[in-house]
C-alpha cells in the first residue's frame, strides 16, 4: 500500500464520495428500483447494534429486520423490545429467527440480504467472512479486527466481496460526515500544500465498567466486560482512536511505514480494567518523512479532546466530529470554514448511502480495505507501545500472533487469565514483549 502515491490512493478511495471506492457499477440485485423489501439481519444486539439498526430503518428504503443474533439472550431481548416500540411495522422477527450463542450469527445471516455486524470487534473477521461467503451486503462497525491475522482475513474477504460486487460499509462515520468530506477534498486539492505534520486526539474519561458476578465463567465475564480485553476490543487505541487515526491516513492519502510510542496502565488499574492501557502516545511516520502525532487516554477529571489538526506547506486545518472544519493559509488567514447547519448525521448517512446503492442495484462501497488498514495502524500503535519498539509496517503485517481463544464456549478459557489476586497481565515495555510481536 505504501508504494501507492497520493493520486493513486485518492482514486482508490474516492475522496469526494467519502466511503465510495468506485463509481456506481451495476450489480445483479433482487431490489428493483426499491420496490422490494430489503431484509436485514442484526448480528450483535448491544447499544451500538441497536443504534445501527435504527439508522438502517431510517435510511429511507423499504427495509425490514428479519433476524437478530447475539451471544446473550438478555442483549437480544432488550434490543428487540426497544426496536419494537417504534418500528414494529418494520420488524418481522419471530422467535424462530432470534438466535442466541456463539454460532447464532450463521443462522441469522442466512435469513437476510444485508447483514449489520456490531458485536465486539474480535468477532468481526469471522462474521464478515461468513456474510460474504453467503453473498450478503454488509455494514460492519469499526474496528474490523483486533490482531494482525484478523486483518489479513478481512483483506482476503474484502477481495472476495469485490469479486462478488457486494457493498461493504465500515462504521468510520467521519468518512460520511460533511465537514470532513469538504475539508479533506480541499486538502487533497492542495489548499494547504503538502501535509508535513499532524496531531490527532481521543482523550476522554473512559467508558463503562461491568464488575464480575459470582456465577460467571471466565469467558462470560470477559465477554460482558469486553472493552478491557484485547481479544475482544483491541485496546482503546484500536477501538476508539481508530477514528482519528483513520483521518490521518485519509488526509495523508497513505499509511505509515513505521510507528513508535509509549503508553501504560497508569490510573485505571485493578481487577476491573483487565489488560488494556489507559494512555497511548504514538508517532506515525509516513514514507515522505512526515510525522503525525497521536494521543489517546482514559483519565477521569482531566481535559478531554477529540479532534484532528494538520499542518501543510501552505497552511493548516482543524477538524472535529462536532461538524467543525477550518482551513488557514500560511499567514493565518482563514480560507475556508464549514457551515454545520443542516448537515446530516454521519451515523445515519452511512446507512442512507449504503441502502440506496443496494436498492438501486449498484455496487459502490468497498470500505473494508481502508477500514482494515486504519485498524492495522492502531494495532501496530498498540504493539509499539506495549513493546517499546519501533514497529515497521511491512514487518508487522507478517505477524502470526493470534490472540483469539482456541474455541468459543462458555466453559472455554480465553488466553488472558487472572492471577491469584484477580489481576490480569499487563504489557510492560522491554520485559514481556515476546508475547506481542
Short mmCIF file of C-alpha atoms in Angstrom, two decimals:
data_model
loop_
_atom_site.label_atom_id
_atom_site.label_comp_id
_atom_site.label_asym_id
_atom_site.label_seq_id
_atom_site.Cartn_x
_atom_site.Cartn_y
_atom_site.Cartn_z
CA UNK A 1 0.00 0.00 0.00
CA UNK A 2 2.87 2.39 0.75
CA UNK A 3 4.01 2.16 -2.86
CA UNK A 4 0.85 3.98 -3.88
CA UNK A 5 1.31 7.67 -4.50
CA UNK A 6 -1.26 10.17 -3.30
CA UNK A 7 -3.11 10.36 -6.60
CA UNK A 8 -3.45 6.58 -6.80
CA UNK A 9 -4.78 6.45 -3.28
CA UNK A 10 -7.31 9.21 -3.88
CA UNK A 11 -8.59 7.34 -6.91
CA UNK A 12 -8.85 4.10 -4.96
CA UNK A 13 -10.78 5.63 -2.07
CA UNK A 14 -12.90 8.17 -3.95
CA UNK A 15 -12.33 11.11 -1.61
CA UNK A 16 -15.29 13.18 -2.78
CA UNK A 17 -17.71 10.32 -2.24
CA UNK A 18 -16.32 9.71 1.25
CA UNK A 19 -16.74 5.96 1.61
CA UNK A 20 -17.35 5.06 -2.02
CA UNK A 21 -14.43 3.28 -3.64
CA UNK A 22 -15.66 3.30 -7.19
CA UNK A 23 -18.25 4.96 -9.38
CA UNK A 24 -21.51 3.09 -9.29
CA UNK A 25 -21.27 -0.23 -11.10
CA UNK A 26 -24.33 -2.31 -11.82
CA UNK A 27 -24.77 -5.47 -9.80
CA UNK A 28 -27.39 -8.13 -10.15
CA UNK A 29 -29.90 -7.44 -7.40
CA UNK A 30 -33.35 -8.51 -6.34
CA UNK A 31 -34.03 -4.92 -5.36
CA UNK A 32 -35.59 -3.45 -8.48
CA UNK A 33 -35.93 0.32 -8.15
CA UNK A 34 -36.51 -0.01 -4.41
CA UNK A 35 -39.82 -1.83 -4.84
CA UNK A 36 -38.83 -4.95 -2.89
CA UNK A 37 -38.16 -5.31 0.79
CA UNK A 38 -34.50 -5.37 1.80
CA UNK A 39 -34.15 -7.97 4.52
CA UNK A 40 -31.66 -7.15 7.27
CA UNK A 41 -30.05 -9.30 9.97
CA UNK A 42 -28.61 -7.66 13.08
CA UNK A 43 -25.59 -9.51 14.49
CA UNK A 44 -24.69 -8.02 17.88
CA UNK A 45 -27.56 -6.51 19.83
CA UNK A 46 -25.86 -4.14 22.25
CA UNK A 47 -26.20 -0.37 22.23
CA UNK A 48 -24.21 0.16 19.04
CA UNK A 49 -26.10 -2.62 17.30
CA UNK A 50 -29.46 -1.15 18.27
CA UNK A 51 -28.33 2.28 17.08
CA UNK A 52 -27.16 0.89 13.75
CA UNK A 53 -30.46 -0.93 13.30
CA UNK A 54 -32.35 2.33 13.85
CA UNK A 55 -30.13 4.10 11.32
CA UNK A 56 -30.84 1.37 8.78
CA UNK A 57 -34.58 1.55 9.41
CA UNK A 58 -34.45 5.34 8.99
CA UNK A 59 -32.42 5.19 5.78
CA UNK A 60 -35.42 5.90 3.57
CA UNK A 61 -35.53 2.49 1.91
CA UNK A 62 -38.03 -0.35 2.19
CA UNK A 63 -36.29 -2.29 4.95
CA UNK A 64 -37.33 -4.98 7.38
CA UNK A 65 -35.24 -6.54 10.10
CA UNK A 66 -35.89 -10.26 9.80
CA UNK A 67 -33.31 -11.82 12.11
CA UNK A 68 -31.28 -10.99 15.22
CA UNK A 69 -28.33 -12.75 16.82
CA UNK A 70 -26.31 -12.23 19.97
CA UNK A 71 -24.22 -14.30 22.35
CA UNK A 72 -26.51 -13.23 25.21
CA UNK A 73 -30.27 -13.68 25.44
CA UNK A 74 -30.75 -10.54 27.54
CA UNK A 75 -28.95 -8.37 24.98
CA UNK A 76 -31.14 -9.71 22.19
CA UNK A 77 -34.36 -9.32 24.20
CA UNK A 78 -33.51 -5.73 25.16
CA UNK A 79 -32.72 -4.71 21.59
CA UNK A 80 -35.82 -6.42 20.24
CA UNK A 81 -38.07 -4.70 22.80
CA UNK A 82 -36.57 -1.27 22.16
CA UNK A 83 -36.82 -1.56 18.39
CA UNK A 84 -40.34 -2.97 18.53
CA UNK A 85 -41.62 0.10 20.39
CA UNK A 86 -41.18 2.38 17.38
CA UNK A 87 -40.56 0.13 14.39
CA UNK A 88 -42.99 -2.76 14.82
CA UNK A 89 -44.15 -2.43 11.20
CA UNK A 90 -40.55 -2.85 10.02
CA UNK A 91 -39.80 -5.83 12.24
CA UNK A 92 -40.52 -9.39 11.17
CA UNK A 93 -38.62 -11.43 13.73
CA UNK A 94 -40.50 -14.41 15.16
CA UNK A 95 -38.89 -16.34 18.00
CA UNK A 96 -37.53 -18.81 15.44
CA UNK A 97 -35.34 -16.05 13.94
CA UNK A 98 -33.92 -14.74 17.23
CA UNK A 99 -30.68 -16.66 17.57
CA UNK A 100 -28.52 -16.86 20.70
CA UNK A 101 -25.00 -18.22 21.19
CA UNK A 102 -21.55 -18.11 19.65
CA UNK A 103 -22.76 -19.64 16.37
CA UNK A 104 -26.01 -17.64 16.21
CA UNK A 105 -24.61 -15.36 13.51
CA UNK A 106 -24.50 -18.21 10.98
CA UNK A 107 -28.25 -18.80 11.14
CA UNK A 108 -29.15 -15.12 11.13
CA UNK A 109 -27.02 -14.36 8.08
CA UNK A 110 -28.90 -16.94 6.03
CA UNK A 111 -32.18 -15.08 6.53
CA UNK A 112 -31.04 -11.69 5.22
CA UNK A 113 -29.95 -9.70 2.18
CA UNK A 114 -27.88 -7.27 4.26
CA UNK A 115 -26.02 -8.02 7.47
CA UNK A 116 -25.22 -5.50 10.22
CA UNK A 117 -22.15 -6.62 12.20
CA UNK A 118 -21.95 -4.87 15.57
CA UNK A 119 -20.55 -7.40 18.03
CA UNK A 120 -17.30 -6.68 19.89
CA UNK A 121 -14.68 -6.33 17.15
CA UNK A 122 -12.76 -9.50 17.91
CA UNK A 123 -15.53 -11.44 16.17
CA UNK A 124 -15.59 -9.20 13.10
CA UNK A 125 -13.30 -11.19 10.76
CA UNK A 126 -15.21 -14.46 11.16
CA UNK A 127 -18.61 -12.79 10.91
CA UNK A 128 -17.53 -10.79 7.85
CA UNK A 129 -16.21 -13.94 6.20
CA UNK A 130 -19.49 -15.77 6.77
CA UNK A 131 -21.56 -12.87 5.40
CA UNK A 132 -19.54 -12.51 2.21
CA UNK A 133 -19.40 -16.27 1.69
CA UNK A 134 -23.20 -16.23 1.86
CA UNK A 135 -23.38 -13.40 -0.70
CA UNK A 136 -24.68 -10.64 1.60
CA UNK A 137 -24.06 -6.90 1.59
CA UNK A 138 -22.51 -5.73 4.85
CA UNK A 139 -22.42 -2.85 7.27
CA UNK A 140 -19.79 -3.53 9.92
CA UNK A 141 -18.67 -1.39 12.79
CA UNK A 142 -15.12 -0.34 13.32
CA UNK A 143 -12.54 -1.62 14.15
CA UNK A 144 -12.61 -4.60 11.85
CA UNK A 145 -10.17 -6.84 13.77
CA UNK A 146 -8.03 -6.93 16.91
CA UNK A 147 -4.89 -8.73 15.71
CA UNK A 148 -2.88 -8.96 12.52
CA UNK A 149 -4.08 -12.41 11.41
CA UNK A 150 -7.59 -10.96 11.71
CA UNK A 151 -6.58 -8.04 9.48
CA UNK A 152 -5.27 -10.41 6.84
CA UNK A 153 -8.54 -12.33 6.95
CA UNK A 154 -10.57 -9.14 6.47
CA UNK A 155 -8.42 -8.13 3.50
CA UNK A 156 -8.84 -11.58 1.97
CA UNK A 157 -12.61 -11.42 2.41
CA UNK A 158 -12.70 -7.84 1.12
CA UNK A 159 -11.20 -9.07 -2.15
CA UNK A 160 -13.93 -11.70 -2.38
CA UNK A 161 -16.60 -9.05 -1.70
CA UNK A 162 -15.22 -7.01 -4.59
CA UNK A 163 -15.31 -10.02 -6.87
CA UNK A 164 -18.93 -10.65 -5.93
CA UNK A 165 -19.80 -6.92 -6.14
CA UNK A 166 -21.12 -6.86 -2.59
CA UNK A 167 -21.32 -3.44 -0.95
CA UNK A 168 -19.40 -3.12 2.32
CA UNK A 169 -19.59 -0.04 4.54
CA UNK A 170 -17.46 0.30 7.68
CA UNK A 171 -18.57 2.47 10.61
CA UNK A 172 -15.78 5.04 10.36
CA UNK A 173 -18.54 7.59 10.09
CA UNK A 174 -16.29 10.62 9.67
CA UNK A 175 -15.88 9.39 6.08
CA UNK A 176 -19.60 10.17 5.68
CA UNK A 177 -19.54 13.45 7.61
CA UNK A 178 -19.92 16.60 5.52
CA UNK A 179 -17.30 18.76 7.24
CA UNK A 180 -14.63 16.08 6.84
CA UNK A 181 -15.57 15.42 3.22
CA UNK A 182 -15.50 19.10 2.32
CA UNK A 183 -12.28 19.92 4.17
CA UNK A 184 -10.34 16.86 3.03
CA UNK A 185 -11.43 17.42 -0.56
CA UNK A 186 -9.84 20.87 -0.30
CA UNK A 187 -6.70 19.47 1.33
CA UNK A 188 -6.33 16.89 -1.44
CA UNK A 189 -6.83 19.68 -3.98
CA UNK A 190 -3.78 21.45 -2.47
CA UNK A 191 -5.40 24.15 -0.31
CA UNK A 192 -2.74 23.85 2.42
CA UNK A 193 0.03 22.37 0.27
CA UNK A 194 1.78 19.15 1.18
CA UNK A 195 0.80 17.86 4.61
CA UNK A 196 4.04 17.64 6.62
CA UNK A 197 2.73 17.09 10.16
CA UNK A 198 -0.41 16.45 12.16
CA UNK A 199 -1.87 15.71 15.58
CA UNK A 200 -4.87 13.51 16.29
CA UNK A 201 -6.56 13.01 19.67
CA UNK A 202 -9.08 10.92 21.58
CA UNK A 203 -8.67 11.97 25.20
CA UNK A 204 -11.64 11.25 27.45
CA UNK A 205 -12.64 9.93 30.85
CA UNK A 206 -13.05 6.36 29.70
CA UNK A 207 -16.01 4.03 29.36
CA UNK A 208 -18.21 1.76 31.46
CA UNK A 209 -17.03 -0.98 33.79
CA UNK A 210 -19.06 -4.15 34.42
CA UNK A 211 -17.87 -5.88 37.59
CA UNK A 212 -17.61 -9.64 37.81
CA UNK A 213 -20.60 -11.61 39.11
CA UNK A 214 -20.04 -14.78 41.18
CA UNK A 215 -21.93 -17.01 38.75
CA UNK A 216 -19.97 -16.00 35.66
CA UNK A 217 -17.43 -18.22 33.95
CA UNK A 218 -14.21 -16.53 32.84
CA UNK A 219 -15.50 -16.47 29.26
CA UNK A 220 -18.76 -14.79 30.23
CA UNK A 221 -17.01 -12.25 32.44
CA UNK A 222 -14.67 -11.21 29.65
CA UNK A 223 -17.49 -11.12 27.12
CA UNK A 224 -19.61 -8.90 29.41
CA UNK A 225 -16.64 -6.67 30.21
CA UNK A 226 -15.33 -6.85 26.65
CA UNK A 227 -13.76 -3.41 26.47
CA UNK A 228 -10.91 -4.43 28.79
CA UNK A 229 -9.62 -7.45 26.86
CA UNK A 230 -7.64 -7.21 23.67
CA UNK A 231 -9.09 -10.30 22.00
CA UNK A 232 -12.47 -8.58 22.13
CA UNK A 233 -11.64 -4.87 21.97
CA UNK A 234 -8.10 -4.39 20.70
CA UNK A 235 -7.46 -1.75 23.40
CA UNK A 236 -8.87 1.76 23.13
CA UNK A 237 -6.20 2.91 20.67
CA UNK A 238 -7.86 0.48 18.26
CA UNK A 239 -11.50 0.52 19.39
CA UNK A 240 -11.99 4.30 19.75
CA UNK A 241 -8.92 6.10 18.46
CA UNK A 242 -9.15 4.31 15.10
CA UNK A 243 -11.49 7.14 14.08
CA UNK A 244 -8.78 9.79 14.42
CA UNK A 245 -6.04 7.54 13.06
CA UNK A 246 -8.23 6.92 10.00
CA UNK A 247 -8.47 10.67 9.44
CA UNK A 248 -4.67 10.94 9.49
CA UNK A 249 -4.41 8.22 6.85
CA UNK A 250 -7.20 9.80 4.79
CA UNK A 251 -5.56 13.23 4.89
CA UNK A 252 -2.13 11.81 4.05
CA UNK A 253 -3.54 9.52 1.34
CA UNK A 254 -1.31 6.70 2.56
CA UNK A 255 -0.37 4.63 5.61
CA UNK A 256 2.61 4.95 7.95
CA UNK A 257 5.76 2.96 7.29
CA UNK A 258 6.70 2.81 10.96
CA UNK A 259 5.23 3.60 14.38
CA UNK A 260 6.80 4.16 17.78
CA UNK A 261 5.30 5.29 21.04
CA UNK A 262 4.70 4.93 24.72
CA UNK A 263 1.79 4.09 27.00
CA UNK A 264 0.81 2.40 30.24
CA UNK A 265 -1.93 1.35 32.60
CA UNK A 266 -1.40 4.28 34.96
CA UNK A 267 -4.71 5.28 36.58
CA UNK A 268 -7.40 2.80 35.60
CA UNK A 269 -5.77 -0.12 37.38
CA UNK A 270 -7.03 -3.16 39.23
CA UNK A 271 -9.23 -6.17 38.63
CA UNK A 272 -11.95 -4.29 36.74
CA UNK A 273 -9.69 -2.94 33.98
CA UNK A 274 -8.39 -6.18 32.50
CA UNK A 275 -5.23 -5.99 30.40
CA UNK A 276 -5.59 -2.73 28.46
CA UNK A 277 -3.67 0.54 28.81
CA UNK A 278 -5.32 3.81 29.80
CA UNK A 279 -2.97 6.02 27.75
CA UNK A 280 -1.10 5.89 24.45
CA UNK A 281 1.09 8.40 22.60
CA UNK A 282 2.47 7.36 19.22
CA UNK A 283 4.30 8.85 16.27
CA UNK A 284 3.26 7.64 12.84
CA UNK A 285 5.98 8.19 10.25
CA UNK A 286 4.99 8.16 6.57
CA UNK A 287 7.20 7.39 3.58
CA UNK A 288 7.67 11.09 2.77
CA UNK A 289 9.19 11.71 6.21
CA UNK A 290 6.13 13.45 7.62
CA UNK A 291 5.04 12.53 11.14
CA UNK A 292 1.56 12.52 12.66
CA UNK A 293 1.44 12.52 16.45
CA UNK A 294 -1.39 10.54 18.03
CA UNK A 295 -2.61 10.72 21.61
CA UNK A 296 -5.43 8.92 23.39
CA UNK A 297 -6.16 8.38 27.07
CA UNK A 298 -8.84 7.39 29.56
CA UNK A 299 -8.26 9.66 32.55
CA UNK A 300 -11.16 10.90 34.63
CA UNK A 301 -11.13 14.55 35.71
CA UNK A 302 -8.73 15.72 33.03
CA UNK A 303 -9.01 17.75 29.84
CA UNK A 304 -10.97 16.00 27.09
CA UNK A 305 -10.05 16.39 23.45
CA UNK A 306 -11.29 14.50 20.39
CA UNK A 307 -10.21 16.16 17.13
CA UNK A 308 -7.53 16.42 14.47
CA UNK A 309 -5.22 19.13 13.14
CA UNK A 310 -2.71 19.09 10.29
CA UNK A 311 -0.01 21.43 9.01
CA UNK A 312 0.94 21.84 5.37
CA UNK A 313 3.49 23.78 3.39
CA UNK A 314 0.85 26.42 2.58
CA UNK A 315 -1.38 26.40 5.66
CA UNK A 316 -3.15 24.31 8.28
CA UNK A 317 -6.52 22.75 9.12
CA UNK A 318 -8.60 21.95 12.19
CA UNK A 319 -11.24 19.19 12.15
CA UNK A 320 -13.62 17.74 14.71
CA UNK A 321 -16.58 15.40 14.90
CA UNK A 322 -18.64 18.36 16.10
CA UNK A 323 -19.05 19.47 12.48
CA UNK A 324 -16.11 21.84 12.62
CA UNK A 325 -13.62 22.35 9.81
CA UNK A 326 -11.44 25.41 9.37
CA UNK A 327 -8.56 25.96 6.94
CA UNK A 328 -6.00 28.76 7.18
CA UNK A 329 -3.25 29.84 4.81
CA UNK A 330 0.40 30.15 5.88
CA UNK A 331 -0.18 33.67 7.20
CA UNK A 332 -3.10 32.63 9.39
CA UNK A 333 -5.83 33.98 7.12
CA UNK A 334 -8.97 31.86 7.16
CA UNK A 335 -9.61 30.37 3.73
CA UNK A 336 -12.48 28.01 4.50
CA UNK A 337 -14.90 27.46 7.36
CA UNK A 338 -17.51 24.75 7.21
CA UNK A 339 -21.14 25.70 7.80
CA UNK A 340 -22.54 22.95 10.02
CA UNK A 341 -26.19 23.95 9.60
CA UNK A 342 -28.36 21.18 8.24
CA UNK A 343 -25.58 18.61 7.91
CA UNK A 344 -26.84 15.02 8.06
CA UNK A 345 -25.98 12.79 10.99
CA UNK A 346 -22.98 10.78 9.73
CA UNK A 347 -24.08 7.62 11.56
CA UNK A 348 -27.35 7.82 9.64
CA UNK A 349 -25.69 8.90 6.39
CA UNK A 350 -23.64 5.69 6.23
CA UNK A 351 -26.87 3.72 6.02
CA UNK A 352 -28.64 6.18 3.74
CA UNK A 353 -25.92 5.77 1.11
CA UNK A 354 -25.45 2.02 1.60
CA UNK A 355 -29.11 1.10 1.34
CA UNK A 356 -29.71 3.48 -1.56
CA UNK A 357 -26.99 1.69 -3.51
CA UNK A 358 -28.44 -1.71 -2.67
CA UNK A 359 -31.99 -0.66 -3.52
CA UNK A 360 -30.79 0.67 -6.87
CA UNK A 361 -28.78 -2.44 -7.69
CA UNK A 362 -25.48 -0.52 -7.59
CA UNK A 363 -22.05 -1.61 -6.35
CA UNK A 364 -20.47 1.49 -4.78
CA UNK A 365 -18.79 0.71 -1.48
CA UNK A 366 -15.72 -1.31 -0.56
CA UNK A 367 -14.81 0.32 2.75
CA UNK A 368 -13.33 -2.90 4.13
CA UNK A 369 -9.88 -2.15 2.73
CA UNK A 370 -9.34 1.25 4.30
CA UNK A 371 -11.15 0.03 7.43
CA UNK A 372 -8.65 -2.82 7.68
CA UNK A 373 -5.58 -0.67 7.05
CA UNK A 374 -6.59 2.02 9.55
CA UNK A 375 -7.39 -0.70 12.09
CA UNK A 376 -3.96 -2.18 11.38
CA UNK A 377 -2.41 1.24 12.04
CA UNK A 378 -4.00 1.23 15.50
CA UNK A 379 -2.88 -2.35 16.17
CA UNK A 380 0.71 -1.51 15.22
CA UNK A 381 0.48 1.51 17.53
CA UNK A 382 -0.63 -0.77 20.35
CA UNK A 383 2.25 -3.16 19.70
CA UNK A 384 4.76 -0.30 19.58
CA UNK A 385 3.63 0.95 22.98
CA UNK A 386 3.35 -2.49 24.56
CA UNK A 387 6.89 -3.40 23.49
CA UNK A 388 8.71 -0.06 23.46
CA UNK A 389 9.99 -0.86 19.99
CA UNK A 390 9.75 0.84 16.61
CA UNK A 391 7.38 -1.35 14.60
CA UNK A 392 7.75 -1.38 10.83
CA UNK A 393 4.55 -1.75 8.81
CA UNK A 394 5.99 -4.31 6.40
CA UNK A 395 7.21 -6.48 9.29
CA UNK A 396 4.04 -6.19 11.34
CA UNK A 397 1.72 -7.33 8.56
CA UNK A 398 3.51 -10.70 8.56
CA UNK A 399 2.81 -11.41 12.26
CA UNK A 400 1.11 -14.72 13.04
CA UNK A 401 0.35 -13.99 16.70
CA UNK A 402 -3.33 -14.83 17.14
CA UNK A 403 -4.86 -13.52 20.37
CA UNK A 404 -8.28 -15.13 19.90
CA UNK A 405 -9.44 -18.08 22.06
CA UNK A 406 -8.83 -21.58 20.77
CA UNK A 407 -12.56 -22.31 20.99
CA UNK A 408 -15.76 -20.40 21.73
CA UNK A 409 -17.91 -21.80 24.52
CA UNK A 410 -18.99 -20.60 27.94
CA UNK A 411 -16.68 -23.11 29.63
CA UNK A 412 -13.73 -22.28 27.35
CA UNK A 413 -10.80 -20.19 28.60
CA UNK A 414 -9.66 -17.05 26.80
CA UNK A 415 -5.89 -16.56 26.62
CA UNK A 416 -5.57 -13.74 29.19
CA UNK A 417 -6.30 -15.15 32.65
CA UNK A 418 -6.20 -13.52 36.09
CA UNK A 419 -3.60 -14.40 38.73
CA UNK A 420 -4.39 -15.46 42.29
CA UNK A 421 -5.20 -11.83 43.12
CA UNK A 422 -7.62 -11.45 40.20
CA UNK A 423 -5.25 -9.22 38.23
CA UNK A 424 -4.63 -9.71 34.51
CA UNK A 425 -1.18 -9.50 32.89
CA UNK A 426 -0.45 -6.04 31.51
CA UNK A 427 2.24 -5.35 28.92
CA UNK A 428 5.50 -3.96 30.34
CA UNK A 429 7.70 -2.50 27.59
CA UNK A 430 11.08 -4.20 27.40
CA UNK A 431 10.10 -7.09 29.66
CA UNK A 432 7.27 -9.30 28.31
CA UNK A 433 7.43 -8.16 24.71
CA UNK A 434 7.84 -11.58 23.09
CA UNK A 435 4.15 -12.39 23.55
CA UNK A 436 3.11 -9.38 21.47
CA UNK A 437 5.32 -9.45 18.38
#
